[in-house]
């Protein structure tokens, strides 16, 4: 490989907006392998020189590192954003910082312009990869082979198939790599199970291996007696058949959407009309009945397991027809127990977001967590607080006033652990429409309100991007008002000013 002599991101450091004389720079410097290894060993001791091309060192603040793996060994199959295709699956060693990045780096992560600049010049956003932030890495290519290729060969009349292997040794003008110290291990996996592992010398560099049936998944590893594991390629399937389906555009149609009220005006949009043009199949499907059937059955099992692990739960699932009172109660109890299981496992954060969260849910759900470090927070809405409640004939009180009175009683028993209740802005149309249950760092989206879980069919789902929702809830929480402060307005039937 011929590395570039060096490059820079711009002619001068880039000034970071809205900071006190901060700037970002990026450069690459060409040095010898010996100098690079020497620099890396010094960095492991906390001496990180950011100007290796000049005579006078420029050391950054010392950081305590630990090597992973131990010195003398490398890791393979590492996913790192700075690895490039021409590295050809390199070995990687890293120095892991034993403390988090300094405050200035954390502040920089909150600057969108800086992250965009880094993505443009580094090719990735370093703040998206916590495991590499602040670390030092050494990338070492395979010193013996620049390529090892495996591909299916000839199909035999008896049903067998051959595997072709081609090895390209690393070479330059002065030398060709010595392959005598290395062994190639070729393994076959079929229907998820290993069937063979064959050790082969690298010479000759081209060879053909016969298998008694069509090839399964083929992987390989290169091991050197002096250098250890040099490369490992996981088993992969062969692309044997491709289905092509072509569509042809035949025009466009206009869809008219009628008005839905003052805030939902009528509008229209266009869609493309297409028709099937042609279908074709390239290649042959796998004809081995046992393997094909077993792969389909294993795929069905994995699909069942995936559905079983899905972070969701369906409430109120009844069989068809009329359900009895006992069935309805059982459905409510199952839904209730599932939500209680989520609530009880909270260790740091427990937040309920529901425009209709009231006094009954406060006692039935919010008080179920027994961890003294957890103080429940409730974000409710004003429409639900105006509803009348009360068991005494001829006397009823608004739900919001009853909730305020209940909080006074609970403070005598729970003290600082008494739930905090705030009312989101928006009056009759609260800012948040949906229901959420936030448990530590998880966010669960609940279809039905918490006051009717299990009454009808509904679902609660754990969201894949909880941070975005937590930030949105936090913004609404900051604009909300304490229910105690709103009590007079609730009693008068008014909304927040």
mmCIF file with all atom_site columns, C-alpha atoms in Angstrom, residues 14-19 22 24 104-130 133 467 471:
data_model
loop_
_atom_site.group_PDB
_atom_site.id
_atom_site.type_symbol
_atom_site.label_atom_id
_atom_site.label_alt_id
_atom_site.label_comp_id
_atom_site.label_asym_id
_atom_site.label_entity_id
_atom_site.label_seq_id
_atom_site.pdbx_PDB_ins_code
_atom_site.Cartn_x
_atom_site.Cartn_y
_atom_site.Cartn_z
_atom_site.occupancy
_atom_site.B_iso_or_equiv
_atom_site.pdbx_formal_charge
_atom_site.auth_seq_id
_atom_site.auth_comp_id
_atom_site.auth_asym_id
_atom_site.auth_atom_id
_atom_site.pdbx_PDB_model_num
ATOM 1  C CA . UNK A 1 14  ? -12.098 25.930 11.655 1.00 0.00 ? 14  UNK A CA 1
ATOM 2  C CA . UNK A 1 15  ? -13.652 28.299 14.280 1.00 0.00 ? 15  UNK A CA 1
ATOM 3  C CA . UNK A 1 16  ? -16.447 26.728 16.313 1.00 0.00 ? 16  UNK A CA 1
ATOM 4  C CA . UNK A 1 17  ? -19.558 28.952 16.434 1.00 0.00 ? 17  UNK A CA 1
ATOM 5  C CA . UNK A 1 18  ? -20.760 30.362 19.767 1.00 0.00 ? 18  UNK A CA 1
ATOM 6  C CA . UNK A 1 19  ? -17.566 29.465 21.630 1.00 0.00 ? 19  UNK A CA 1
ATOM 7  C CA . UNK A 1 22  ? -12.414 27.340 20.033 1.00 0.00 ? 22  UNK A CA 1
ATOM 8  C CA . UNK A 1 24  ? -11.313 22.292 15.134 1.00 0.00 ? 24  UNK A CA 1
ATOM 9  C CA . UNK A 1 104 ? -14.993 20.811 26.796 1.00 0.00 ? 104 UNK A CA 1
ATOM 10 C CA . UNK A 1 105 ? -15.511 17.746 24.609 1.00 0.00 ? 105 UNK A CA 1
ATOM 11 C CA . UNK A 1 106 ? -18.969 17.166 26.060 1.00 0.00 ? 106 UNK A CA 1
ATOM 12 C CA . UNK A 1 107 ? -19.846 20.798 25.359 1.00 0.00 ? 107 UNK A CA 1
ATOM 13 C CA . UNK A 1 108 ? -18.603 20.406 21.772 1.00 0.00 ? 108 UNK A CA 1
ATOM 14 C CA . UNK A 1 109 ? -20.946 17.430 21.310 1.00 0.00 ? 109 UNK A CA 1
ATOM 15 C CA . UNK A 1 110 ? -23.887 19.811 21.765 1.00 0.00 ? 110 UNK A CA 1
ATOM 16 C CA . UNK A 1 111 ? -22.804 21.988 18.817 1.00 0.00 ? 111 UNK A CA 1
ATOM 17 C CA . UNK A 1 112 ? -24.579 20.800 15.620 1.00 0.00 ? 112 UNK A CA 1
ATOM 18 C CA . UNK A 1 113 ? -22.222 22.823 13.374 1.00 0.00 ? 113 UNK A CA 1
ATOM 19 C CA . UNK A 1 114 ? -19.144 21.185 14.897 1.00 0.00 ? 114 UNK A CA 1
ATOM 20 C CA . UNK A 1 115 ? -20.587 17.699 14.489 1.00 0.00 ? 115 UNK A CA 1
ATOM 21 C CA . UNK A 1 116 ? -21.466 18.482 10.872 1.00 0.00 ? 116 UNK A CA 1
ATOM 22 C CA . UNK A 1 117 ? -17.897 19.710 10.269 1.00 0.00 ? 117 UNK A CA 1
ATOM 23 C CA . UNK A 1 118 ? -16.456 16.514 11.738 1.00 0.00 ? 118 UNK A CA 1
ATOM 24 C CA . UNK A 1 119 ? -18.788 14.347 9.680  1.00 0.00 ? 119 UNK A CA 1
ATOM 25 C CA . UNK A 1 120 ? -17.671 16.154 6.523  1.00 0.00 ? 120 UNK A CA 1
ATOM 26 C CA . UNK A 1 121 ? -13.917 15.932 7.199  1.00 0.00 ? 121 UNK A CA 1
ATOM 27 C CA . UNK A 1 122 ? -13.560 12.762 9.267  1.00 0.00 ? 122 UNK A CA 1
ATOM 28 C CA . UNK A 1 123 ? -16.259 10.893 7.396  1.00 0.00 ? 123 UNK A CA 1
ATOM 29 C CA . UNK A 1 124 ? -18.217 10.161 10.597 1.00 0.00 ? 124 UNK A CA 1
ATOM 30 C CA . UNK A 1 125 ? -19.566 11.836 13.730 1.00 0.00 ? 125 UNK A CA 1
ATOM 31 C CA . UNK A 1 126 ? -17.270 10.736 16.609 1.00 0.00 ? 126 UNK A CA 1
ATOM 32 C CA . UNK A 1 127 ? -19.946 11.547 19.180 1.00 0.00 ? 127 UNK A CA 1
ATOM 33 C CA . UNK A 1 128 ? -22.074 8.726  17.775 1.00 0.00 ? 128 UNK A CA 1
ATOM 34 C CA . UNK A 1 129 ? -19.410 6.177  18.774 1.00 0.00 ? 129 UNK A CA 1
ATOM 35 C CA . UNK A 1 130 ? -18.888 6.349  22.529 1.00 0.00 ? 130 UNK A CA 1
ATOM 36 C CA . UNK A 1 133 ? -14.328 8.672  21.801 1.00 0.00 ? 133 UNK A CA 1
ATOM 37 C CA . UNK A 1 467 ? -33.949 9.845  24.359 1.00 0.00 ? 467 UNK A CA 1
ATOM 38 C CA . UNK A 1 471 ? -36.352 15.308 25.834 1.00 0.00 ? 471 UNK A CA 1
#
